[in-house]
XYZ file of C-alpha atoms in Angstrom:
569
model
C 15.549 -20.226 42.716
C 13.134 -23.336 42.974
C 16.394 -26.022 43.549
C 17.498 -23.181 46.427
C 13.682 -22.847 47.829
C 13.433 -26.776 48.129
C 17.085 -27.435 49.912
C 16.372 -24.651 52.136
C 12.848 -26.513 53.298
C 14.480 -30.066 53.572
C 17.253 -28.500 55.923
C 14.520 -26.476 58.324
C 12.076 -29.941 57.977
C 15.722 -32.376 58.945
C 16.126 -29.621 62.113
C 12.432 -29.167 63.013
C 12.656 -33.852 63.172
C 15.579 -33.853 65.304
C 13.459 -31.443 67.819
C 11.374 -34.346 67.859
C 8.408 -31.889 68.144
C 5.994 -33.147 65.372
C 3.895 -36.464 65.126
C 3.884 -39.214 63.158
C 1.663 -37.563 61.133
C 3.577 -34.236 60.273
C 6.738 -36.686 58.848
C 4.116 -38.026 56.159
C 3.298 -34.586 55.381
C 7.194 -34.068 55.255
C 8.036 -36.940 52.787
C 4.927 -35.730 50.771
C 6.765 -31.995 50.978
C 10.342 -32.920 50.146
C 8.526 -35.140 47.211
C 6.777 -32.535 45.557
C 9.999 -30.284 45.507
C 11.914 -32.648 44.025
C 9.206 -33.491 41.548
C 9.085 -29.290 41.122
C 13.124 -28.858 40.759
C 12.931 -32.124 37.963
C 10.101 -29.812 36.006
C 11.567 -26.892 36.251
C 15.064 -28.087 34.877
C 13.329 -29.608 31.988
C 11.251 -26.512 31.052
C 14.946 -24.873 31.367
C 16.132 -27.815 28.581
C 13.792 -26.603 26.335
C 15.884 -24.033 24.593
C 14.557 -21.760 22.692
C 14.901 -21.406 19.252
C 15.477 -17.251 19.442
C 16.837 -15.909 22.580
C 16.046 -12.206 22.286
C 13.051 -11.790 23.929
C 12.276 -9.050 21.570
C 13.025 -10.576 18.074
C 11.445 -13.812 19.027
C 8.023 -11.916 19.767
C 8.094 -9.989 16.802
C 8.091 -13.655 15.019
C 5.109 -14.809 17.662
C 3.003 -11.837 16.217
C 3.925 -12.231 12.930
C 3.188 -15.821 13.262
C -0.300 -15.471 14.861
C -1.292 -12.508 12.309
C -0.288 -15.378 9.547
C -2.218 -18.310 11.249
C -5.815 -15.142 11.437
C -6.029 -15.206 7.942
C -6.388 -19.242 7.566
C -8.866 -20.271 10.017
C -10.848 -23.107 7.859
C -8.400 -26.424 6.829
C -5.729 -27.883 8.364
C -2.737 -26.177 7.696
C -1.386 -25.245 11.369
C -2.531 -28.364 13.366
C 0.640 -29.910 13.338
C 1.219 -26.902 15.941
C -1.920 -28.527 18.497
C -1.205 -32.233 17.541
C 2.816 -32.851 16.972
C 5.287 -33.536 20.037
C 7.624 -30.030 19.600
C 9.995 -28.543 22.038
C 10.058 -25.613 22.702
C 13.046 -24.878 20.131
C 11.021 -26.774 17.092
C 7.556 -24.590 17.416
C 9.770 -21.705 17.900
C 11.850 -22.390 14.252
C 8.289 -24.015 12.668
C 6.704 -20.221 13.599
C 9.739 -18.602 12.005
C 9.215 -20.595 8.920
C 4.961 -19.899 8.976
C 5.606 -16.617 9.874
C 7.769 -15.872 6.355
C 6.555 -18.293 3.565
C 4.093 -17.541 1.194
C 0.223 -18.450 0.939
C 1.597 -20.507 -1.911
C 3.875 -22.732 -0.075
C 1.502 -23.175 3.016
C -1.152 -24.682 0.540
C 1.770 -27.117 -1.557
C 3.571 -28.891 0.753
C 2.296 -30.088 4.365
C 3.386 -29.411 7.252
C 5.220 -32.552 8.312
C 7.587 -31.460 5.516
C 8.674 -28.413 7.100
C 8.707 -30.286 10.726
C 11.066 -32.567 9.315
C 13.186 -29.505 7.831
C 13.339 -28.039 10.885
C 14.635 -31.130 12.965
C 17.063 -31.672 10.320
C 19.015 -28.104 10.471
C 18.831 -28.445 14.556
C 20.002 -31.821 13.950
C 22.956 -30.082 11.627
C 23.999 -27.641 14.229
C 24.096 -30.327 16.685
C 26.262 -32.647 14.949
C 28.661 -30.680 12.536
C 31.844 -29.181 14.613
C 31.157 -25.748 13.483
C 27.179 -26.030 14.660
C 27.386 -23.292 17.836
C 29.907 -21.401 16.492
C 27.344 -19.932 13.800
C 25.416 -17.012 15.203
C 21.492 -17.766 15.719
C 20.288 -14.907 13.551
C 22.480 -16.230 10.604
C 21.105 -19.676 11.312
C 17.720 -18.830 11.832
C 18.030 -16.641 8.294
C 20.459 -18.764 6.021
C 20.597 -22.127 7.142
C 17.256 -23.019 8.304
C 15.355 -21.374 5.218
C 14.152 -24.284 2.774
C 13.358 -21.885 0.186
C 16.684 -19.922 -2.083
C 14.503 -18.857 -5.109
C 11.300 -20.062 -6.598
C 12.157 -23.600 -6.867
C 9.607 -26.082 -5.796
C 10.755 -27.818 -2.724
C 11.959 -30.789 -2.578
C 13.220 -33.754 0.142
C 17.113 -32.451 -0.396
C 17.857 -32.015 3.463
C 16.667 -35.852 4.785
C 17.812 -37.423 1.523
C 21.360 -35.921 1.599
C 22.685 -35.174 5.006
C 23.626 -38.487 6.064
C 25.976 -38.724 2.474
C 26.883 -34.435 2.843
C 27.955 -35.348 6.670
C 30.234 -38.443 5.729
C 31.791 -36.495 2.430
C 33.092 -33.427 5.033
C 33.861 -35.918 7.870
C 36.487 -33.857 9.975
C 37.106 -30.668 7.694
C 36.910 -26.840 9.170
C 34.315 -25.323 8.051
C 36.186 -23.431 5.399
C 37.135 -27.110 3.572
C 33.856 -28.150 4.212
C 32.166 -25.361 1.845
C 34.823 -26.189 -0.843
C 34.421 -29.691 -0.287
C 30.695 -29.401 -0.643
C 30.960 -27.229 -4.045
C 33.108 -30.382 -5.235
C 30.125 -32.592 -4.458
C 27.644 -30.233 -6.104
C 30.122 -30.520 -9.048
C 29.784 -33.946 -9.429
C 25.803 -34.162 -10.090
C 25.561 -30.737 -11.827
C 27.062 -28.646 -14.732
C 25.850 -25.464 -16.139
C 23.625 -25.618 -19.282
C 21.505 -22.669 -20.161
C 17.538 -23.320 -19.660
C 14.556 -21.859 -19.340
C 13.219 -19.444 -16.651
C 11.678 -22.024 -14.339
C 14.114 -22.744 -11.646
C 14.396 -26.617 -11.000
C 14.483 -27.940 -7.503
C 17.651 -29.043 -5.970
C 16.945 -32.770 -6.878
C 15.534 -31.885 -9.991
C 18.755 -30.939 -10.872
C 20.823 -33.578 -9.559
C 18.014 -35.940 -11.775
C 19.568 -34.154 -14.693
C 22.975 -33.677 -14.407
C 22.852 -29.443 -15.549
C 21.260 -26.708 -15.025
C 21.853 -22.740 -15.090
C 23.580 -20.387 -13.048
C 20.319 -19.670 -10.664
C 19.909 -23.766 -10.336
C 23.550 -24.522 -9.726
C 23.625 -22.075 -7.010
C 20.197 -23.004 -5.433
C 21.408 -26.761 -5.641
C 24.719 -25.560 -3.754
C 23.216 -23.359 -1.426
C 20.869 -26.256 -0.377
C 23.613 -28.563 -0.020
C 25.777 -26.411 2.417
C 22.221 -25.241 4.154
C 21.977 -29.040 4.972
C 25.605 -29.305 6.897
C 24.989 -25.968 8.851
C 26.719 -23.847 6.789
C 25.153 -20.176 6.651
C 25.042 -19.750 2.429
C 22.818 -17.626 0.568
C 22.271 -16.998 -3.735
C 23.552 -13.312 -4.909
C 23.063 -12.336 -8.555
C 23.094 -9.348 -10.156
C 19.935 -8.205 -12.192
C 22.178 -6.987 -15.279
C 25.430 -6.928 -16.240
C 26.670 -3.349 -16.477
C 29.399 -3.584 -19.473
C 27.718 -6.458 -21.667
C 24.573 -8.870 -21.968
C 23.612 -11.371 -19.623
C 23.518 -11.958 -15.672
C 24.573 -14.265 -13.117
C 24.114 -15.809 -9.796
C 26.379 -17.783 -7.630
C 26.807 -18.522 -3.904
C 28.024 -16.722 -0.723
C 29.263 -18.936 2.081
C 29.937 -17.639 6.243
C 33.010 -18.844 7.175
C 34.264 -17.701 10.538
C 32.428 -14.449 10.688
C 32.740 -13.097 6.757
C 31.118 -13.737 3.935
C 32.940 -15.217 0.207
C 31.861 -16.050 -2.820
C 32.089 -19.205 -4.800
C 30.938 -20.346 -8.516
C 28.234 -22.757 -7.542
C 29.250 -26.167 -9.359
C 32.053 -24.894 -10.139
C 34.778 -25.511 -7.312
C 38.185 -23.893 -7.335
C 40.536 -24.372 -4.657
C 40.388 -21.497 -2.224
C 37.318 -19.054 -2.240
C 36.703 -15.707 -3.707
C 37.843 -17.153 -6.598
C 35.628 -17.434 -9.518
C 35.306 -16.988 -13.269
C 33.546 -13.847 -12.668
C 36.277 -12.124 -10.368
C 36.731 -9.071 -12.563
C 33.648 -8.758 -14.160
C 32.015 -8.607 -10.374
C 33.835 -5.661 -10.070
C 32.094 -3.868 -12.804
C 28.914 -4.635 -11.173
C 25.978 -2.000 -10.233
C 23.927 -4.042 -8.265
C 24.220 -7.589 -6.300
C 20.874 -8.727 -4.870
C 20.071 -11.207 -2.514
C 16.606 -12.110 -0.598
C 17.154 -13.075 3.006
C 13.800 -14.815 4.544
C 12.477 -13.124 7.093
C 12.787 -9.944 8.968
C 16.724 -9.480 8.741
C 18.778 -6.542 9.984
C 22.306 -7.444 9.245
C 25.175 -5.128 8.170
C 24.000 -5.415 4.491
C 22.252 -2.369 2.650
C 18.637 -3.184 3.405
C 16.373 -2.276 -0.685
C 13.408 -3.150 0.478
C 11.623 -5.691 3.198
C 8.316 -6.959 3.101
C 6.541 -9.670 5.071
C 8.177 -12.313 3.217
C 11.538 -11.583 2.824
C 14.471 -8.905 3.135
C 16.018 -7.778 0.341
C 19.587 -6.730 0.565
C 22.090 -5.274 -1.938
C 25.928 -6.875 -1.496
C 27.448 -4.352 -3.901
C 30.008 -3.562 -1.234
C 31.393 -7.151 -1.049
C 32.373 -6.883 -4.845
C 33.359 -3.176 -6.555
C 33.523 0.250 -5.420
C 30.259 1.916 -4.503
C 28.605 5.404 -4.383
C 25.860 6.462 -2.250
C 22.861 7.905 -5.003
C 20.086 10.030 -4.169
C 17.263 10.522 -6.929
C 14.639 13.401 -6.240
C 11.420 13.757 -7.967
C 9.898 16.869 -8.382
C 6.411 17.522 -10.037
C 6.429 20.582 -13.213
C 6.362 23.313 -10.631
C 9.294 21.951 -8.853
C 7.728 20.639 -5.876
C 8.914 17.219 -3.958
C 6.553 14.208 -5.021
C 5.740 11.865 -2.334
C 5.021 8.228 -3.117
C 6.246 8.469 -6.699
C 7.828 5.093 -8.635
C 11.516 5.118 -9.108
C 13.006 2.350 -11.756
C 16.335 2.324 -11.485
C 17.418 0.841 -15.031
C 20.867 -0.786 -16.272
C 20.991 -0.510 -20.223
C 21.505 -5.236 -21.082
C 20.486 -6.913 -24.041
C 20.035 -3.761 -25.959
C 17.223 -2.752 -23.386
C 16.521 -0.949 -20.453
C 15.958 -3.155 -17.623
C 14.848 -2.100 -14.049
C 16.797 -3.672 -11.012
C 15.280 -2.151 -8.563
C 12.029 -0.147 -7.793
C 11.238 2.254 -5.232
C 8.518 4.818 -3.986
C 10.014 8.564 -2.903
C 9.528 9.314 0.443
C 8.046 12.730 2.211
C 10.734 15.316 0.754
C 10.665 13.378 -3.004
C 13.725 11.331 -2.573
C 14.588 7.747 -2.885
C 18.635 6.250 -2.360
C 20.312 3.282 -3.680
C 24.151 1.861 -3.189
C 25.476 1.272 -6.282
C 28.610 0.827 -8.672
C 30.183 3.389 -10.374
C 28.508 3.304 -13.623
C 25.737 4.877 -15.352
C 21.986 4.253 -14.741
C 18.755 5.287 -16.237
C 16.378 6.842 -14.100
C 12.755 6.401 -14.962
C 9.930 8.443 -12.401
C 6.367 8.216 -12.695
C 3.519 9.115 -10.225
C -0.360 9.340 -12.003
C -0.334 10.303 -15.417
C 3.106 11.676 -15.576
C 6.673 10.559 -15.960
C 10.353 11.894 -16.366
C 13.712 10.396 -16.555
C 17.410 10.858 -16.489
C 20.791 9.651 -16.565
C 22.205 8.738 -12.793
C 26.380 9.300 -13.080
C 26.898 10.271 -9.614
C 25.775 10.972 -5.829
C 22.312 12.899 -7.051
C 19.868 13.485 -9.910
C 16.447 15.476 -9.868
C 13.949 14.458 -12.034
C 10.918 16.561 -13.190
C 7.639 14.842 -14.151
C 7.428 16.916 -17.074
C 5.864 14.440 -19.494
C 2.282 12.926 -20.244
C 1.833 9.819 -22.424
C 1.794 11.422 -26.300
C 4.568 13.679 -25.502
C 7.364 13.815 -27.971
C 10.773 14.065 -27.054
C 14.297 12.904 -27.137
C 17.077 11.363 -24.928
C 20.993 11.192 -25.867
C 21.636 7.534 -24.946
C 25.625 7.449 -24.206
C 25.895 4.960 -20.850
C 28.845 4.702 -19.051
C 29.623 0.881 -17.190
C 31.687 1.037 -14.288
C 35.773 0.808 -15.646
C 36.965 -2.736 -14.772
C 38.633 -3.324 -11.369
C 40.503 -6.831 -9.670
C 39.842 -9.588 -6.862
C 43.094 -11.003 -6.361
C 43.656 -13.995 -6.908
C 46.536 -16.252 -5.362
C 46.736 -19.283 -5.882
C 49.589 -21.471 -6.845
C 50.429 -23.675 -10.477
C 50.064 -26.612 -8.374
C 46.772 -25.327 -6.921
C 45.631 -24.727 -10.507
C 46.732 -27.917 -11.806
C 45.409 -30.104 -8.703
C 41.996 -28.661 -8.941
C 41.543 -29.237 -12.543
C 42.574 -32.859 -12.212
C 39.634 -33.196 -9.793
C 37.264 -31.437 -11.939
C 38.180 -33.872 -14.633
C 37.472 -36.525 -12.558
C 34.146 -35.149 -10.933
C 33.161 -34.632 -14.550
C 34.013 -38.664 -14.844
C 31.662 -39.033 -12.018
C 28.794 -37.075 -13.628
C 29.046 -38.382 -16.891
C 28.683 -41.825 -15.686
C 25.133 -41.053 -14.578
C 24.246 -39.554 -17.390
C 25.393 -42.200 -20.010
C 22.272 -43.843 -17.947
C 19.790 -41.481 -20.082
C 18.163 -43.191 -23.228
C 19.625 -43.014 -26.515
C 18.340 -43.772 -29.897
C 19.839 -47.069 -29.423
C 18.417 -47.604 -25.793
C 14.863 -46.904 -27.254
C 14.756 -47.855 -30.780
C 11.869 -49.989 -30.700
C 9.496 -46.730 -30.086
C 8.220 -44.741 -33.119
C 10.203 -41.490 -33.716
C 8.133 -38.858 -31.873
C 8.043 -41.129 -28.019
C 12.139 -41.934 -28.453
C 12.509 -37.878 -28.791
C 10.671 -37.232 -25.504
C 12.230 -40.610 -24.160
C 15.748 -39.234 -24.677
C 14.891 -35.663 -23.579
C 13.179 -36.714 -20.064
C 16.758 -37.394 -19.107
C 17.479 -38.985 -15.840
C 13.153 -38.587 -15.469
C 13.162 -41.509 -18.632
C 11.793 -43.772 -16.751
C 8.664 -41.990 -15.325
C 8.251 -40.661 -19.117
C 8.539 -44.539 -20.253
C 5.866 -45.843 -17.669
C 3.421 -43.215 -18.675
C 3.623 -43.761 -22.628
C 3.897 -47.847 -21.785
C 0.586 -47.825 -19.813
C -1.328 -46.084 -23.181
C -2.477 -47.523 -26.025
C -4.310 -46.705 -29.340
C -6.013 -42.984 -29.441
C -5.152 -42.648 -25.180
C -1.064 -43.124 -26.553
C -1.954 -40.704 -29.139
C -2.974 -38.284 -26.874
C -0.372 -38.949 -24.439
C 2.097 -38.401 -26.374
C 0.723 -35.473 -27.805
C 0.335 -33.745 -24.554
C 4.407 -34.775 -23.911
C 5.226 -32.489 -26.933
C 3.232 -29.429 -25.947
C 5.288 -29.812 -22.212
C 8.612 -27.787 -21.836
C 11.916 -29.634 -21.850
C 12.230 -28.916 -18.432
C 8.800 -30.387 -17.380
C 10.265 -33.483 -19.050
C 12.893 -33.451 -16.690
C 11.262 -33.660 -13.100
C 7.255 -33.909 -13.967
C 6.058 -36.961 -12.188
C 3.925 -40.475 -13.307
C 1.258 -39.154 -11.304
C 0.988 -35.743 -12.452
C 1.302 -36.632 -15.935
C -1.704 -39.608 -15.618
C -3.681 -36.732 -13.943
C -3.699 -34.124 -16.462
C -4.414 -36.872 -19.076
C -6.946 -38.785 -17.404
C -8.693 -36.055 -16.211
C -9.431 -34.048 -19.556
C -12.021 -34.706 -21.587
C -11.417 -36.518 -25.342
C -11.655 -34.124 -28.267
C -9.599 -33.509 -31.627
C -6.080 -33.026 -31.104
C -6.054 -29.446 -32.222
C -3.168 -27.302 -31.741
C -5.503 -25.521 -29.195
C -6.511 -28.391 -27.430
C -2.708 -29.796 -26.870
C -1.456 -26.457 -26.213
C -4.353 -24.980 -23.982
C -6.226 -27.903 -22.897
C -4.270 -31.105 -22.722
C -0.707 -29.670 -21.656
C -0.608 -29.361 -17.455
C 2.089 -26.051 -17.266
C 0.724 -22.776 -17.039
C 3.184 -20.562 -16.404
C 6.072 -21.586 -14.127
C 4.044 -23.045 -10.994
C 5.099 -26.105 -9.050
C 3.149 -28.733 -11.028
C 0.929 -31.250 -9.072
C -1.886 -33.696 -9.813
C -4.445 -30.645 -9.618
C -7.014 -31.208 -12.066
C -8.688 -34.276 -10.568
C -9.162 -32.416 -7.170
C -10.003 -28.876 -9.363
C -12.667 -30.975 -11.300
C -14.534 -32.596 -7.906
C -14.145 -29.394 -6.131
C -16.159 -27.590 -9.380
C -18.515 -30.270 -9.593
C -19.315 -29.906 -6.130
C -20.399 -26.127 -6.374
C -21.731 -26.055 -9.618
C -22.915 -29.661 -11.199
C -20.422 -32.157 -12.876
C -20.626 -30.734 -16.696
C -20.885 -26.676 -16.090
C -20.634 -24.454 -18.384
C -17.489 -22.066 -19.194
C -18.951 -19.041 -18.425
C -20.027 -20.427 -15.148
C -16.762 -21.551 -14.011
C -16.169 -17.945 -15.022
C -18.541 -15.941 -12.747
C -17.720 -18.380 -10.272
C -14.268 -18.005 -10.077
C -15.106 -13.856 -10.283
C -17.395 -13.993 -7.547
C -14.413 -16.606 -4.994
């Protein structure tokens, strides 16, 4: 409308000069007119460049709101300056507010925001450059490739360290041989090897060469994430017919979803060791960041994240409806329903939710068996879930005796075809062989015995069992000496394996040097000396902890005032 306005005032000024009506001093006034309307149809097509990041008015909002209601609650520090002080279009602040608007408290306070700028630029830079970039629908970019986050890994660099190598490896594929071709790469850094609970960053892995199901397929779904490729981690809970669980990777390829073994490449997808035991499956979950309304069945949402259930992608479902009912009979609003698979000779609960106005809560599930567990107050009742409804009766207090026939059901094993041909099978495990060449190359970098042999027993174990992290392990017991090596080393042995594996120099100099000397008690290495918690993203924290303490309450308080203090903050 503004181009149109401004040609239409040129043509009447052009006719009103050939009239030869006006002064001298009107044509000034003209050139000054048709100046500023050029100057005005230049501005406006630029604010027209600046795409935005979510076209639907209504969505993008929704994430304005959600955004703003996230930036109230932090109003001392500088967490959101980088929104008054960087250069953003209109298409970065719009995928930067996505990101604020869903991450936790926890990752707003770890990592700054230049990190998540540089994120951001780096997936816009993805869809830009890789062929299959606008072909990917916005609301599947903005929820499964611009997310940093896949589970509760600490964050790492993965995007700007990797593209540039990811890009190059998948150099003129579709994007279907670009997600195999990517699980091939993954292959080649990582193998499965059972660990602990703590999930290991992408890189962390990588550093290490292994990992378990839940860091194989947050390493893969990073690396496909980083080429533009919509991916996202499923697992199920529980197994239904024996111990264990799993998680692995699904991939968008031309408007469907598949499944893939993360590190663990075969040569066509929905193929996987897993293919029939999928099928006997109650329950595949899958967090989505953000507010997401796809096709999936939506368990629960919160501000956070979505949580979906992908059972349908994998085994035949049933609809389930559980109603809870107080002694009289009565619906009970707001009570607790655990929905519990019977795994590792235990009753574990997959999913929990509250009854709504008329008592009842649903769930999409496999056809098997599942104990139902319903509590609200001081009373609970349960039952055994076999098909489309149950009623359960909070008939019983705490002290109550009473006795349940245990005789669970799994779902009865099904198929996902597989077809692929001998020379598809024997062409893929060639490659694996030789992507297990690849990886074990790497690791043969690790120390040995041999490597290390001049250190005393107890620093070549934790030399050899930092990994491909050896060398930050070596500088820290190198810089110690006497009692301080002592110590040092003693605080290595009270760490997990896996903090050996990706715990920095600088970490590891911080929670020595800033604890004070005492008797190497089992208490004091355990409780005192040795950094980890519980399975938080470990940084140099004490130093800062200690200042910030000394600040409020002196520089040697007492325990029981770091106590009330922490009570009364």
């Amino acid at each position: 409308m503004t181009l149109i306005f401004c040609l239409i005032t040129i043509s009447i000024l052009n006719r009103i000069e050939k009239s030869r009506i006006f002064t001298q001093n009107y044509l000034y006034m003209r050139k000054n007119t048709i100046f500023y309307c050029l100057l005005g149809v230049v501005a406006m097509t630029m604010v027209g460049c600046q795409q935005h990041f979510i076209s639907d008015k209504k969505v993008r909002e929704s994430v304005q709101a959600a955004f703003e209601e996230r930036r109230a609650l932090f109003t001392e520090g500088e967490i959101f300056n980088i929104f008054d002080e960087a250069e953003l279009s209109a298409e970065e602040r719009e995928a930067l507010e996505f990101l604020y608007s869903t991450m936790s408290s926890a990752d707003m306070g770890d990592y700054e925001a230049e990190y998540f700028l540089d994120n951001v630029r780096m997936s816009l830079r993805a869809r830009e450059e890789m062929a299959w970039g606008k072909d990917v629908p916005e609301d599947l970019f903005r929820h499964f490739v611009l997310p940093i986050r896949v589970n509760n890994e600490r964050l790492d660099e993965f995007r700007m360290a990797y593209y540039d190598e990811l890009k190059a490896r998948i150099e003129g594929m579709s994007l279907h041989d670009a997600a195999l071709e990517v699980n091939h790469w993954c292959h080649e850094y990582a193998t499965y090897v059972p660990t602990d609970a703590r999930t290991s960053s992408p890189m962390a892995t990588m550093l290490t060469g292994e990992g378990r199901c839940g860091e194989e397929s947050t390493l893969t779904v990073a690396a496909l994430r980083t080429v533009g490729i919509p991916a996202r981690q499923v697992y199920t809970p529980r197994w239904a017919h024996t111990d264990s669980n799993h998680a692995w990777v699904e991939v968008w390829i031309d408007g469907q979803w598949y499944f893939m073994g993360a590190c663990e490449p075969e040569p066509a997808l929905n193929v996987a060791w897993f293919n029939q035991p999928a099928t006997r499956a109650m329950l595949m979950h899958t967090r989505v960041v953000g507010d997401y309304h796809g096709p999936e069945d939506v368990i629960q949402r919160s501000k956070c994240y979505t949580e979906i259930n992908v059972i349908d992608n994998y085994a035949p479902t049933r609809h389930s409806t559980v109603k809870v009912v107080n002694a009289s009979g009565e619906p009970v609003e707001g009570a607790t329903v655990e929905f519990q698979i019977f795994n590792y000779g235990e009753y574990t609960t997959v999913v929990t939710l509250p009854t709504d106005a008329k008592g009842e809560v649903a769930l999409h599930m496999g056809l098997g068996d599942m104990l139902i567990w319903a509590s609200h107050g001081d009373r609970f009742g349960f039952g055994k879930l076999s098909g489309e409804s149950l009623t359960v009766k909070l008939d019983k207090k705490e002290g109550d005796l009473f006795t349940f026939e245990e005789d669970m059901t799994p779902p009865v094993p099904g198929d996902i075809p597989v077809n692929l041909t001998d020379e598809q099978v024997a062409a893929n495990k060639k490659r694996l062989a030789d992507e297990d060449a690849i990886r074990l190359a790497y690791t043969s970098t690790f120390m040995t015995d041999e490597k290390c042999a001049e250190y005393e027993q107890r620093e070549r174990r934790l030399l050899i069992e930092a990994m491909g992290n050896w060398r930050d392990v070596k500088a820290f017991i190198d810089s110690k000496s006497g009692a301080e090596r002592e110590r040092a080393v003693a605080m290595l042995e009270a760490m997990a394996a896996k903090d050996l594996h990706d715990t920095k120099l600088a970490v590891l100099e911080d929670a020595l040097s800033s604890t004070a000397v005492a008797a190497l008690t089992a208490d004091y290495v355990n409780y005192v000396l040795n950094p980890r918690i519980e399975f938080e993203f470990l940084q140099p924290y004490r130093k800062q902890i200690r200042e910030a303490l000394s600040a409020k309450l002196g520089a040697s308080p007492e325990a029981s005032a770091i106590v009330a203090w922490v009570k009364e903050n």
